[in-house]
Coordinates of C-alpha atoms in Angstrom, one line a residue:
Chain L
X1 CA 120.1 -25.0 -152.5
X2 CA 116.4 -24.6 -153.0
X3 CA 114.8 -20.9 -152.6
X4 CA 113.6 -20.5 -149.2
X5 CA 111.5 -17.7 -148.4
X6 CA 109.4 -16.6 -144.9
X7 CA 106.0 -17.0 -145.6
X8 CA 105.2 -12.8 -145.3
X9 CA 101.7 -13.4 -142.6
X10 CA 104.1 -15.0 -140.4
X11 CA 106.3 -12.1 -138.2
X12 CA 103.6 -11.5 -134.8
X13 CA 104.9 -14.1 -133.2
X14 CA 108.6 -14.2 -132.2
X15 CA 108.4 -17.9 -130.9
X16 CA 108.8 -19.5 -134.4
X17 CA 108.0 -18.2 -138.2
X18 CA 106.7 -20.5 -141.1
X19 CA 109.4 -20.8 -143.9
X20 CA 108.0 -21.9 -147.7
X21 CA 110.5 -23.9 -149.9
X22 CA 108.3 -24.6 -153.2
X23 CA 106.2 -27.7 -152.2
X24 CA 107.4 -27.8 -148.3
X25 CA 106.1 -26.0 -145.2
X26 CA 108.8 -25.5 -142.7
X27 CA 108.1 -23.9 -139.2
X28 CA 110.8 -23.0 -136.7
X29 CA 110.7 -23.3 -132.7
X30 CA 112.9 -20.7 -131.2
X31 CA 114.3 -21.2 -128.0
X32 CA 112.1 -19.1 -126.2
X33 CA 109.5 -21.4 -127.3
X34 CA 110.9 -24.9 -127.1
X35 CA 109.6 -25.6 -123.1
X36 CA 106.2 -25.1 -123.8
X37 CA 106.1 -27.2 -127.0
X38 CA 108.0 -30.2 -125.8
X39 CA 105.5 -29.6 -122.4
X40 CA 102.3 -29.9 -125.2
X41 CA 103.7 -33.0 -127.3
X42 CA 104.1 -34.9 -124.3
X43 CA 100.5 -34.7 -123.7
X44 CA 97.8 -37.1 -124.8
X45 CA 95.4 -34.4 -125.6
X46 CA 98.3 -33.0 -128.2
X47 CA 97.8 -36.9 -129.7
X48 CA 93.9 -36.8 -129.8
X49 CA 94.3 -33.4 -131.5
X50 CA 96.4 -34.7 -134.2
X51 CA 94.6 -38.0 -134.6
X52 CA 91.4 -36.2 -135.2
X53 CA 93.2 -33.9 -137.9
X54 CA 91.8 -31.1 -136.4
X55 CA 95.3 -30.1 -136.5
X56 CA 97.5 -30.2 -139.2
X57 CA 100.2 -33.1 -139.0
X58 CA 103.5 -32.2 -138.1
X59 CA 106.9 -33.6 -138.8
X60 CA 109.9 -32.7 -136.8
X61 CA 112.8 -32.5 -139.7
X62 CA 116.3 -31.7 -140.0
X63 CA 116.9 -28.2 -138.9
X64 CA 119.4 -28.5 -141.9
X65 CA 117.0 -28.3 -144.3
X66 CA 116.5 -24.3 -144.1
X67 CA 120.4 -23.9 -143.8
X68 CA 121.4 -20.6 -142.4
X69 CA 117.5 -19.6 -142.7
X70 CA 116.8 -21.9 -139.7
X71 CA 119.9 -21.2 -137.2
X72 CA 118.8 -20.5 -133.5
X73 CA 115.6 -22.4 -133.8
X74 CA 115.7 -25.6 -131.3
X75 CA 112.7 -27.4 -133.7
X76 CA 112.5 -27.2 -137.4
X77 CA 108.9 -28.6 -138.3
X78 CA 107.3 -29.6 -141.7
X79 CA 103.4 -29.6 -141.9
X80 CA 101.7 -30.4 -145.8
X81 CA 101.7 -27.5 -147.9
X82 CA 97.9 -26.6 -148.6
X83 CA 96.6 -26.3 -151.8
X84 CA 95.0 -23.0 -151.2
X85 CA 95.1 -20.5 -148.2
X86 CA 91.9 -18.6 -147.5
X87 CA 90.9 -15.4 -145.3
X88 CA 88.3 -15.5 -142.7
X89 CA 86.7 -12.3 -144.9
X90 CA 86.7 -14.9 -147.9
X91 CA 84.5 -17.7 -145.8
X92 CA 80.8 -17.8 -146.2
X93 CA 79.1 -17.9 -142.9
X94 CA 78.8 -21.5 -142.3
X95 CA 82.6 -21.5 -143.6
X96 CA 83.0 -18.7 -140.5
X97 CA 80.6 -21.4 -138.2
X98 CA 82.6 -24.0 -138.3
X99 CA 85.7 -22.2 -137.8
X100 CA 84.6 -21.1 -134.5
X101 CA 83.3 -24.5 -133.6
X102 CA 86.7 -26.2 -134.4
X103 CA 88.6 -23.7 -132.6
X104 CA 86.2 -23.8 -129.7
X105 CA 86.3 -27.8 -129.8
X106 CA 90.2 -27.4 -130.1
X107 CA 90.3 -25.3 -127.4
X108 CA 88.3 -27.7 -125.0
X109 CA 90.2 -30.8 -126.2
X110 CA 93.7 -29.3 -125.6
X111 CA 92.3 -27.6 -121.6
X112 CA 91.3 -31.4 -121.1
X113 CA 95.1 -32.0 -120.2
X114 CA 95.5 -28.3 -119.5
X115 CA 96.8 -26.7 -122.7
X116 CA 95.3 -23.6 -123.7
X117 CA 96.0 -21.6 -126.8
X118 CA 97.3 -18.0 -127.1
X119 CA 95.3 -16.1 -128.8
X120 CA 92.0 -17.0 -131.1
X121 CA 92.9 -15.8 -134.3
X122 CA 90.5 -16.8 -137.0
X123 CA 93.6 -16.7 -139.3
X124 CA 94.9 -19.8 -137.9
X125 CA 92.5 -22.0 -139.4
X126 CA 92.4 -22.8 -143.3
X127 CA 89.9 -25.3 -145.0
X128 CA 91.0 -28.5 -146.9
X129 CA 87.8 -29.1 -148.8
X130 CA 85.1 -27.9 -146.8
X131 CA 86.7 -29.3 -143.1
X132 CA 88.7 -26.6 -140.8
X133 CA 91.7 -27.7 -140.0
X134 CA 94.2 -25.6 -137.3
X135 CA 97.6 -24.7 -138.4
X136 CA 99.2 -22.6 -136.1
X137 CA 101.4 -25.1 -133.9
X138 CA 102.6 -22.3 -131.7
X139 CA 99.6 -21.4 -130.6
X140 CA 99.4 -24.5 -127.8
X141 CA 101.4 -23.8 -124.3
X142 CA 100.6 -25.4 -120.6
X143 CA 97.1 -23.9 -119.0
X144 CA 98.5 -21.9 -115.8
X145 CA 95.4 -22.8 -112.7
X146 CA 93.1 -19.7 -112.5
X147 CA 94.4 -17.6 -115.7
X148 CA 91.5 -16.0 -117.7
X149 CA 91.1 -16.4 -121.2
X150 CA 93.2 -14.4 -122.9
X151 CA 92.0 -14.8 -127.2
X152 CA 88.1 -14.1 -125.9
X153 CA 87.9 -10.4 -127.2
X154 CA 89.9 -11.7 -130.2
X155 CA 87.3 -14.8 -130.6
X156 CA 84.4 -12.5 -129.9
X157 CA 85.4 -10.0 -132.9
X158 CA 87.1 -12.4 -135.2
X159 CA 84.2 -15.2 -134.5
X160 CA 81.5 -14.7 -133.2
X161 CA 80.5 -10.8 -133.5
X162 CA 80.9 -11.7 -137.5
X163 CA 78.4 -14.6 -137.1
X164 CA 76.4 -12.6 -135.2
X165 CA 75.9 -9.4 -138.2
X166 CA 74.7 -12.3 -140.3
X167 CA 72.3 -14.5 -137.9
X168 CA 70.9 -11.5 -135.9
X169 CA 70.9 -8.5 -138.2
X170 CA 71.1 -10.4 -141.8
X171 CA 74.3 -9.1 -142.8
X172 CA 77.1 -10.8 -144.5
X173 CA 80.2 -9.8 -142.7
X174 CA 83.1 -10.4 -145.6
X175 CA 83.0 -7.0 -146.8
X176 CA 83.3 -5.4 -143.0
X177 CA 85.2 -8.3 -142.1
X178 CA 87.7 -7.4 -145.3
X179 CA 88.1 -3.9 -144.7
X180 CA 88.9 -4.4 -141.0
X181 CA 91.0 -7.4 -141.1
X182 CA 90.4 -8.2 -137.3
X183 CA 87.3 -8.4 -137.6
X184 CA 84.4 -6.3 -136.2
X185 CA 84.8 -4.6 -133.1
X186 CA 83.0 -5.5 -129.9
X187 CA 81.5 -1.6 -129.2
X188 CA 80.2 -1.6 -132.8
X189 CA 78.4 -4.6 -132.5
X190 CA 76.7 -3.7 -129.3
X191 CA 76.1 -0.6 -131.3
X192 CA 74.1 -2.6 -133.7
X193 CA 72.4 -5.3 -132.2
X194 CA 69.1 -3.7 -130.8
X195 CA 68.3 -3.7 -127.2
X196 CA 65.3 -5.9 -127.6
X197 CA 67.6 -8.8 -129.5
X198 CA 69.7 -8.3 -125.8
X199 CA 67.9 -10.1 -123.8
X200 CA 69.7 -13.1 -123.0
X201 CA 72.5 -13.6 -120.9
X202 CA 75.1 -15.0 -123.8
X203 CA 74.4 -11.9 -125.8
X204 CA 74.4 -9.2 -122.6
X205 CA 77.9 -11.1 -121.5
X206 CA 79.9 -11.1 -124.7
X207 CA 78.5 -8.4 -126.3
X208 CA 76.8 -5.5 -124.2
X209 CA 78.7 -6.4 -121.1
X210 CA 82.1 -6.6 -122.7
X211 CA 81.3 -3.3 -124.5
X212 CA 80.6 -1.3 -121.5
X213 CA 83.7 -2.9 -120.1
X214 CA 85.9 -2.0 -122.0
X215 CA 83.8 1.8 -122.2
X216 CA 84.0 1.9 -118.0
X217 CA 87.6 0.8 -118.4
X218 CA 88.5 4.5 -120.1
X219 CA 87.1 6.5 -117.0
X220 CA 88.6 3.9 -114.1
X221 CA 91.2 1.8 -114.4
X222 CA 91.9 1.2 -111.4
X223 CA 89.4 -1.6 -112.2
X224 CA 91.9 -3.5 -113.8
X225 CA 94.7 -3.7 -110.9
X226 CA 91.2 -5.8 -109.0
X227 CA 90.6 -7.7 -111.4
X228 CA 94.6 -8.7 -111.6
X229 CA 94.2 -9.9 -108.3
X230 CA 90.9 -12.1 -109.4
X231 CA 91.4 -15.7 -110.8
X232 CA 89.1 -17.5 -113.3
X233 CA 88.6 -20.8 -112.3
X234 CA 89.1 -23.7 -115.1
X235 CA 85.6 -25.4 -114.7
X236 CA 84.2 -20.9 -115.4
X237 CA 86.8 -20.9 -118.3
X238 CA 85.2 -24.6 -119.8
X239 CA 81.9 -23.2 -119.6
X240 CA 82.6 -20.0 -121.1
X241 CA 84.2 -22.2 -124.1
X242 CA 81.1 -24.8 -124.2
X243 CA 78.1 -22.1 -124.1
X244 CA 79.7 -20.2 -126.5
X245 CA 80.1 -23.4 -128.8
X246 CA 76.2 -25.1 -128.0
X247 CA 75.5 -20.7 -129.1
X248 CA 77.1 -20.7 -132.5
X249 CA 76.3 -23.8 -133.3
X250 CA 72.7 -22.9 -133.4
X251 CA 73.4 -20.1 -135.6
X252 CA 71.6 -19.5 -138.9
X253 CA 71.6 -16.8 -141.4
X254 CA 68.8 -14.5 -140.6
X255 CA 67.8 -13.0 -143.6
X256 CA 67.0 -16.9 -144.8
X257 CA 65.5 -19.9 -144.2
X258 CA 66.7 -23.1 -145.4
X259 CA 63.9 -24.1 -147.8
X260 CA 63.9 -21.1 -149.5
X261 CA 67.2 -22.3 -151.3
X262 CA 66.2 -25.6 -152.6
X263 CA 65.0 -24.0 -155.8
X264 CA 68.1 -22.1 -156.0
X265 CA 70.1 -24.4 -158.0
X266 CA 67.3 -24.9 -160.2
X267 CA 66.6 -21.6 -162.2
X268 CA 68.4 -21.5 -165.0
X269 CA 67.0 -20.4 -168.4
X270 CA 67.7 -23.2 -170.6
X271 CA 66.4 -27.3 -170.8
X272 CA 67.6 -30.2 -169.3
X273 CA 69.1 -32.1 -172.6
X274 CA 71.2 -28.4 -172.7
X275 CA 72.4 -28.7 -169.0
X276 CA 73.0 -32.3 -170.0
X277 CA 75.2 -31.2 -173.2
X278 CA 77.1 -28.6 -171.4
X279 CA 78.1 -31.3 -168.6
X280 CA 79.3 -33.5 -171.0
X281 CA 81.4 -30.8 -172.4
X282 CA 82.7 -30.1 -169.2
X283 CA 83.5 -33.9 -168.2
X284 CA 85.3 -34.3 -171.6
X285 CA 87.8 -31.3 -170.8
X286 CA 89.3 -32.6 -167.8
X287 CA 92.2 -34.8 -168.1
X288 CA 95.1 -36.3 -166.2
X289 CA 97.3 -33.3 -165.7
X290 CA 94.5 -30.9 -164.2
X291 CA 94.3 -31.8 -160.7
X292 CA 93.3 -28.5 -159.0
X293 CA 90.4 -26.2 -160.6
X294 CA 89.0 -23.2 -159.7
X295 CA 85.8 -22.9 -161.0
X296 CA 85.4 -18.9 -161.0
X297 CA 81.4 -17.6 -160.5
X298 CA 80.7 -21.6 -158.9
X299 CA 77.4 -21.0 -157.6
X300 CA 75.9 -24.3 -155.5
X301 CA 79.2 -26.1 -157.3
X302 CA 77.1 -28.0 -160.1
X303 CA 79.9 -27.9 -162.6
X304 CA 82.1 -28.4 -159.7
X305 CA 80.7 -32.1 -158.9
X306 CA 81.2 -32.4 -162.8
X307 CA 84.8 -31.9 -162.8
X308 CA 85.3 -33.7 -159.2
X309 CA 83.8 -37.2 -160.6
X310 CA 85.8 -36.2 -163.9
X311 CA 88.9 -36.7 -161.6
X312 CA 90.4 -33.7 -160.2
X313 CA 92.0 -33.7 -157.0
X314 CA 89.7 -30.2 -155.7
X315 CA 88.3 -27.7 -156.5
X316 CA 88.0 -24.0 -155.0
X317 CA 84.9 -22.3 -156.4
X318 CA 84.1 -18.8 -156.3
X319 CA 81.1 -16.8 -156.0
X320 CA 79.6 -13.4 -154.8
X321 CA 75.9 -14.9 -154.0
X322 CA 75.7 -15.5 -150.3
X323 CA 72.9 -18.2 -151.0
X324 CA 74.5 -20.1 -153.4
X325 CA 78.0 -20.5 -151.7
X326 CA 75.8 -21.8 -148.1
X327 CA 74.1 -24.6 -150.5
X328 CA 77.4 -24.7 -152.3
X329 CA 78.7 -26.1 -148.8
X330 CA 76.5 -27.5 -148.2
X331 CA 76.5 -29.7 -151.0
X332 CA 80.3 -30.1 -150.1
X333 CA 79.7 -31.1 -147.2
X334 CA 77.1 -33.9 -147.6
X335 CA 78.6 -35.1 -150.7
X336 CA 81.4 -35.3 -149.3
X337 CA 83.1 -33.3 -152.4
X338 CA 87.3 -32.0 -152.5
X339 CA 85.3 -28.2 -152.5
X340 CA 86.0 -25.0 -150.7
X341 CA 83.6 -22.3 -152.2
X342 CA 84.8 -19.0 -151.3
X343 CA 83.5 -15.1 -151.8
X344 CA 84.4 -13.5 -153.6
X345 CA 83.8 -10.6 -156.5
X346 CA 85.5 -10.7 -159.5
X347 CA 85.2 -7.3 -160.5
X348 CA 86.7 -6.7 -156.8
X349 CA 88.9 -9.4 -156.1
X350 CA 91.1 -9.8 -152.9
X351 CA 93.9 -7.3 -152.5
X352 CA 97.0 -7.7 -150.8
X353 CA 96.5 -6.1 -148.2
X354 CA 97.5 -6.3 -144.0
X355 CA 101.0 -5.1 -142.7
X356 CA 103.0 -3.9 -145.5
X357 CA 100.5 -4.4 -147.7
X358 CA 101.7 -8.3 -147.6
X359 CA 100.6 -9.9 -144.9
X360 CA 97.5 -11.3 -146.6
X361 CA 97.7 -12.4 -150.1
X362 CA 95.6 -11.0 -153.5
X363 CA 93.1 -13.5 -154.8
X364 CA 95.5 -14.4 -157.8
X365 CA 99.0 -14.0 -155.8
X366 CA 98.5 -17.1 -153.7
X367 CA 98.5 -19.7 -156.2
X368 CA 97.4 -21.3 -159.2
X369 CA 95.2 -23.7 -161.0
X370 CA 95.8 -26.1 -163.2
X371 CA 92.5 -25.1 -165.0
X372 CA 89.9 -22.4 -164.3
X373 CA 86.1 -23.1 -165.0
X374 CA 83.9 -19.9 -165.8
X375 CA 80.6 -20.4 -166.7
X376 CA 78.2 -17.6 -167.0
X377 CA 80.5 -15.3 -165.9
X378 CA 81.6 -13.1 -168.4
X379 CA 77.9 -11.2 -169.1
X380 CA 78.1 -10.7 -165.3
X381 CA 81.4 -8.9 -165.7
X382 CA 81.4 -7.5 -169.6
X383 CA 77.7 -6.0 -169.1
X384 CA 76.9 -6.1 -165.6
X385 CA 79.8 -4.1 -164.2
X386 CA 80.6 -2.5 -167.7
X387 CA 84.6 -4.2 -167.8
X388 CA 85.4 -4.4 -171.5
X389 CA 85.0 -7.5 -172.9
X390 CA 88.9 -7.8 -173.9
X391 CA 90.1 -7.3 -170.3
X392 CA 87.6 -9.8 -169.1
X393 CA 89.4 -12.4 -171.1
X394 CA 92.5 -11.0 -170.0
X395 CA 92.1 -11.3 -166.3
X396 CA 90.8 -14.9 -167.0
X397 CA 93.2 -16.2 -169.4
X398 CA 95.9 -14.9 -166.6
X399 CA 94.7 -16.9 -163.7
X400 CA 95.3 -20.3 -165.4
X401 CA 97.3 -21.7 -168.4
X402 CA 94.1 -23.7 -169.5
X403 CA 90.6 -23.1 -168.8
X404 CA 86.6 -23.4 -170.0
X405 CA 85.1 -20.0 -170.6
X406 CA 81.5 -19.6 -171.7
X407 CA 80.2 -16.8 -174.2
X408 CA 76.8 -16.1 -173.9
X409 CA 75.5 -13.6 -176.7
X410 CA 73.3 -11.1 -176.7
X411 CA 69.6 -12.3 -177.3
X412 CA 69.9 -15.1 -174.7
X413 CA 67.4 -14.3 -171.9
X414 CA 70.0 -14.1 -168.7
X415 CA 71.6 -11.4 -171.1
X416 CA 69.0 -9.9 -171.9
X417 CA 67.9 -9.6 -168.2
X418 CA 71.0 -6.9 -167.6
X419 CA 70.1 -4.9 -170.8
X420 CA 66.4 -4.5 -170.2
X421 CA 66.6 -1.6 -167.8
X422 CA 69.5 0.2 -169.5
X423 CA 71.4 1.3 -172.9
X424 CA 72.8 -0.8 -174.3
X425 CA 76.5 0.7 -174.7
X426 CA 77.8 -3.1 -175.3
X427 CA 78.8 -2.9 -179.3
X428 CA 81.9 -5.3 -178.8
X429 CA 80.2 -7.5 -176.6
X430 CA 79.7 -10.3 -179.3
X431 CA 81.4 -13.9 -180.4
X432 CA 83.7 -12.8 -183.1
X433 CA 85.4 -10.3 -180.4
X434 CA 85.6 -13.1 -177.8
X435 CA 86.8 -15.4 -179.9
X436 CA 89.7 -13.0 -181.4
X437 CA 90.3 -11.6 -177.2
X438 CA 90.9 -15.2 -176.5
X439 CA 92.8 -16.3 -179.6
X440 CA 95.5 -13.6 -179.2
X441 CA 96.3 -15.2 -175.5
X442 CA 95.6 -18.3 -176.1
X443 CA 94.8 -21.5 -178.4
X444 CA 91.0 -22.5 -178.6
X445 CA 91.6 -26.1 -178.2
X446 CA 87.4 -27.3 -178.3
X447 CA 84.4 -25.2 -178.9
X448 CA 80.9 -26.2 -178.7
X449 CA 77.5 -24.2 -178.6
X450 CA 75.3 -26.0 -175.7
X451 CA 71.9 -23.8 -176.2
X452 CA 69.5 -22.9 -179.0
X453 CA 70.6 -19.2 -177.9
X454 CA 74.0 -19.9 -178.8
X455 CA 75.7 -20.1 -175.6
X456 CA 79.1 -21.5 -176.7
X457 CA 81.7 -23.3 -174.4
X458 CA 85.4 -22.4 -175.6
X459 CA 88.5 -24.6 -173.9
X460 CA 91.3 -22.7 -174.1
X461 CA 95.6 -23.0 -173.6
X462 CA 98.0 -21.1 -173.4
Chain Z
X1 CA 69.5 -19.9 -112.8
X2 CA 70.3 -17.6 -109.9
X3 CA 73.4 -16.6 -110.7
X4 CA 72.4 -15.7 -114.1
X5 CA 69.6 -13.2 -112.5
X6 CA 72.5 -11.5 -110.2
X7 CA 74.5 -10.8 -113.7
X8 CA 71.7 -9.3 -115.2
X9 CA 71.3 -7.3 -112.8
X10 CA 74.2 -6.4 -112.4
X11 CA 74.3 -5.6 -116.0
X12 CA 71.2 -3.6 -116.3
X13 CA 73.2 -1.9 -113.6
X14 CA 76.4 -1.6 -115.4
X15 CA 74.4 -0.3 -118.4
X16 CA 72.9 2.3 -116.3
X17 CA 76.1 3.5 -114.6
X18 CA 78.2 3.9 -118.3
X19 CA 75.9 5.2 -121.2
X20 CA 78.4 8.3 -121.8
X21 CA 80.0 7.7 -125.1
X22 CA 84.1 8.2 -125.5
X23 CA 86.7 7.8 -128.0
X24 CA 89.6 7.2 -126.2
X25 CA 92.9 4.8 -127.0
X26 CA 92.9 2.0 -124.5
X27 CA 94.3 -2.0 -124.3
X28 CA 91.4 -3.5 -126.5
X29 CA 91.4 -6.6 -124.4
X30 CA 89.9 -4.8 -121.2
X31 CA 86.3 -4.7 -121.9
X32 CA 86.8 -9.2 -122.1
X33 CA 89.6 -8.8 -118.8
X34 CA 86.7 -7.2 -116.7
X35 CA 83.7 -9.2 -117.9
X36 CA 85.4 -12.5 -117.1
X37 CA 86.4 -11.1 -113.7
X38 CA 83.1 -10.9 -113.3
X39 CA 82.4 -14.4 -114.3
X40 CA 85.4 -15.5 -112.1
X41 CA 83.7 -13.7 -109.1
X42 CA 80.2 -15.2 -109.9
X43 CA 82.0 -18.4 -110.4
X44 CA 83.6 -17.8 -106.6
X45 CA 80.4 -17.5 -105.3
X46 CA 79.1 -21.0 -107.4
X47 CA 81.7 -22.7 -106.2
X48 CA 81.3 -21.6 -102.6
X49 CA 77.5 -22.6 -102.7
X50 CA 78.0 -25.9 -104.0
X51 CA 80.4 -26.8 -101.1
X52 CA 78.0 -25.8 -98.2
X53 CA 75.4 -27.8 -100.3
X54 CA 77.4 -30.8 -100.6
X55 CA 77.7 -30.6 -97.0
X56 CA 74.4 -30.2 -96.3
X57 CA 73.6 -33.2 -98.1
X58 CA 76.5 -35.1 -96.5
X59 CA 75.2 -34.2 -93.3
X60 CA 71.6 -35.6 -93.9
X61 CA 72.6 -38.3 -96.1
X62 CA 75.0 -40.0 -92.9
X63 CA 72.0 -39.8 -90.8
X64 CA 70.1 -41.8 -93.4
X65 CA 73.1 -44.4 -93.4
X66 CA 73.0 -44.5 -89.7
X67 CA 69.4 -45.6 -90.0
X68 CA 68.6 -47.5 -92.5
X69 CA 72.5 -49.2 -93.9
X70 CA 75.1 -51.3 -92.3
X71 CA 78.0 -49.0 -91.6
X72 CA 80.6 -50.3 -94.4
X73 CA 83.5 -52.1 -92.7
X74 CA 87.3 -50.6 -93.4

């Protein structure tokens, strides 16, 4: 019998839970649930849904195949396990965009041969490569004539009011968006927004409208038995959905624009027959057993395309520069690259945090590579946060039992950046105690120095 | 167009009526419940319009048939 365990985000809804059994998803549909679903597979929306993978396949399996796990459910499904679950706080904002698009479009396919969905949690969507794909099955029952729509607050504060920090006011919303897990409330971003940014009828609706709302709803509530009464008709509910969508999809960061970023990528303080060398080196490492990477401090996913045409099956890169993850996607995107770059700071990483303190996994708890990539990362981390060289290593030996890690000493220029407006406190930050960090953890399979400063690439495994 | 300048007045309105500020536990999902009442009754009143219209426009589009078309045989 393998070991079957509930997957610990999954306990809100008491319609089905999502069982993990090493490489398989299960998902079970309890009784109470098992009208509604058979009432949504019968439909051809359900079909289109699929067919467009905006969904994640399902296959209905053996209820055997969870044993005692999976008595009392009518259904047992199977969906593909995916190669990395991410958090809406984790997602850049055009991550966060098209999120809310692909739940919008869902939403609008599925009300097409009236199904709705039950909530609009931003949980229920993870990334395969840059493309959102939805993967809570339950979520779909039959649209009842007049109902209203009962995930908009949840959309408006999981969605949209994060988009909104970020295209109206300039502010990422992962580190709000992190500590709140739900998102950010609908009075604090009518708070925010300033009066004179109000003046349109999307942004008095769902923002300052709802907010006073919900603020007149504290001193009469006898509002709410009238509005009980009310019905919302379906073609008021469609065009709620499609303003709201033709509204985000217009959405840019405001503290940018666009052509700022096209010399992003190219400041870097060494020459082209370096970049050239260090590429190479990077090629040469990857080999048939590595097939997912996570390239740690990615920035617009250079050395990710490198290891993508070397022949690995993804990659999930990590960053903390807002700028460089948005090209990063981009770059995913129109390359059409197996990439999903993601926040995040490594001297901060994730927690596991939610109900229970499990209900949303730690950066490292969730799974693992079969190689990490980190390339100018450890100055940023040794000398720019002050984390002793020796742990550095540590935490990045630990993510992955083979890896690239890049040393850059002392008197190269991006080093000597973070040194020129402070003391220099740094006395084991040099190449003979990286070397002997990453010797006692590991075997230094390649080494090569790429830069007349004496950056030096180091492969390691363990 | 016009029902988009009833809602904002009605929200400048609105605005005007609740600017007391109060930290009180209530169902979260109220402020949305109320707003899209609010659509639904704007919607009502859409809805409503468009039907007299169409028969407006039914009404003067059989006399044009009477004048100028063949009445269509059954």
């Amino acid at each position: 019998m393998i070991d079957i365990r509930k997957d610990r985000g999954s306990f809100r809804d008491p319609r089905g839970s999502v069982y993990i059994a090493r490489d398989h998803v299960y998902r079970t549909v309890m009784p109470r649930a098992a009208t509604d679903f058979d009432a949504v597979r019968s439909t051809a929306a359900w079909e289109e849904l699929l067919r467009k993978q905006w969904v994640l396949p399902e296959d209905k399996v053996d209820p055997e195949v969870l044993g005692d796990t999976g008595k009392g459910a009518i259904y047992v499904l199977e969906h593909p396990k995916l190669p990395y679950i991410s958090y809406p706080y984790e997602w850049s904002f055009p991550l966060l965009k098209a999120a809310a698009l692909l739940h919008l479009d869902v939403h609008l396919l599925a009300l097409k041969d009236n199904v709705t969905l039950t909530d609009a949690s931003a949980y229920n969507i993870q990334f395969q490569g840059p493309n959102p794909v939805f993967i809570d099955h339950l979520s779909f029952r039959p649209y009842h004539q007049g109902e209203f729509w009962i995930g908009h607050r949840q959309f408006c504060e999981q969605f949209l009011n994060p988009l909104l920090l970020r295209s109206v006011l300039g502010v990422p919303a992962n580190n709000w968006y992190r500590g709140a897990q739900e998102g950010v409330d609908v009075s604090e971003i009518n708070r925010l927004i300033p009066w004179r940014k109000k003046l349109s009828w999307k942004m008095l609706s769902h923002v300052s409208l709802q907010a006073r709302f919900q603020q007149a709803s504290i001193d009469n509530s006898k509002k709410n038995n009238v509005i009980g009464k009310r019905k919302l008709p379906k073609e008021a509910f469609i065009q709620m959905l499609s303003s709201l969508r033709s509204w985000i999809l217009k959405m840019e960061p405001a503290d940018t624009g666009k052509t700022v970023w096209v010399d992003y990528a190219e400041t870097h303080s060494y020459t082209d027959q370096e970049v050239a060398v260090k590429k190479q080196f990077v090629h040469d490492f990857v080999h048939a057993g590595i097939r997912t990477v996570w390239d740690i401090g990615c920035n617009t996913g250079d050395y990710t395309k490198v290891v993508i045409r070397a022949g690995v099956d993804r990659v999930i890169g990590f960053d903390a520069d807002q700028k460089a993850l948005e090209l990063a996607y981009e770059r995913a995107c129109s390359n059409e690259l197996p990439f999903l770059p993601l926040f995040l700071d490594a001297a901060n990483p994730s927690p596991m945090q939610g109900w229970a303190e499990t209900e949303r996994m730690g950066f490292s708890d969730r799974s693992s590579p079969d190689a990490i990539i980190a390339l100018a990362l450890v100055h940023h981390l040794a000398i720019g946060r002050n984390i002793p060289l020796d742990q550095v290593v540590s935490w990045l030996v630990g993510l992955s039992r083979s890896g690239i890690i890049e040393f850059i000493p002392k008197n190269d220029a991006m080093v000597q950046k973070l040194l020129c407006l402070r003391e220099d406190v740094f006395d084991d930050y040099n190449e003979d105690y990286f070397l002997k960090s990453l010797q006692s953890r590991a075997r230094i399979t390649r080494t090569k120095v790429v830069s007349a400063s004496g950056r030096r690439l180091v492969c390691y495994e363990r | 167009m016009q029902n988009k300048l009833m809602v904002m007045i009605m929200a400048i309105i609105v605005n005007l009526l609740f600017i007391k500020s109060a930290y009180a536990y209530l169902d979260p999902g109220t402020g949305s419940i109320l707003l899209q009442g609010l659509i639904a009754a704007v919607a009502g009143v859409t809805i409503t319009g468009k039907l007299y219209w169409s028969r407006i426009k039914d009404m003067f589009s059989r006399k044009a048939k009477k004048h100028g078309e063949p009445p269509e045989k059954d």
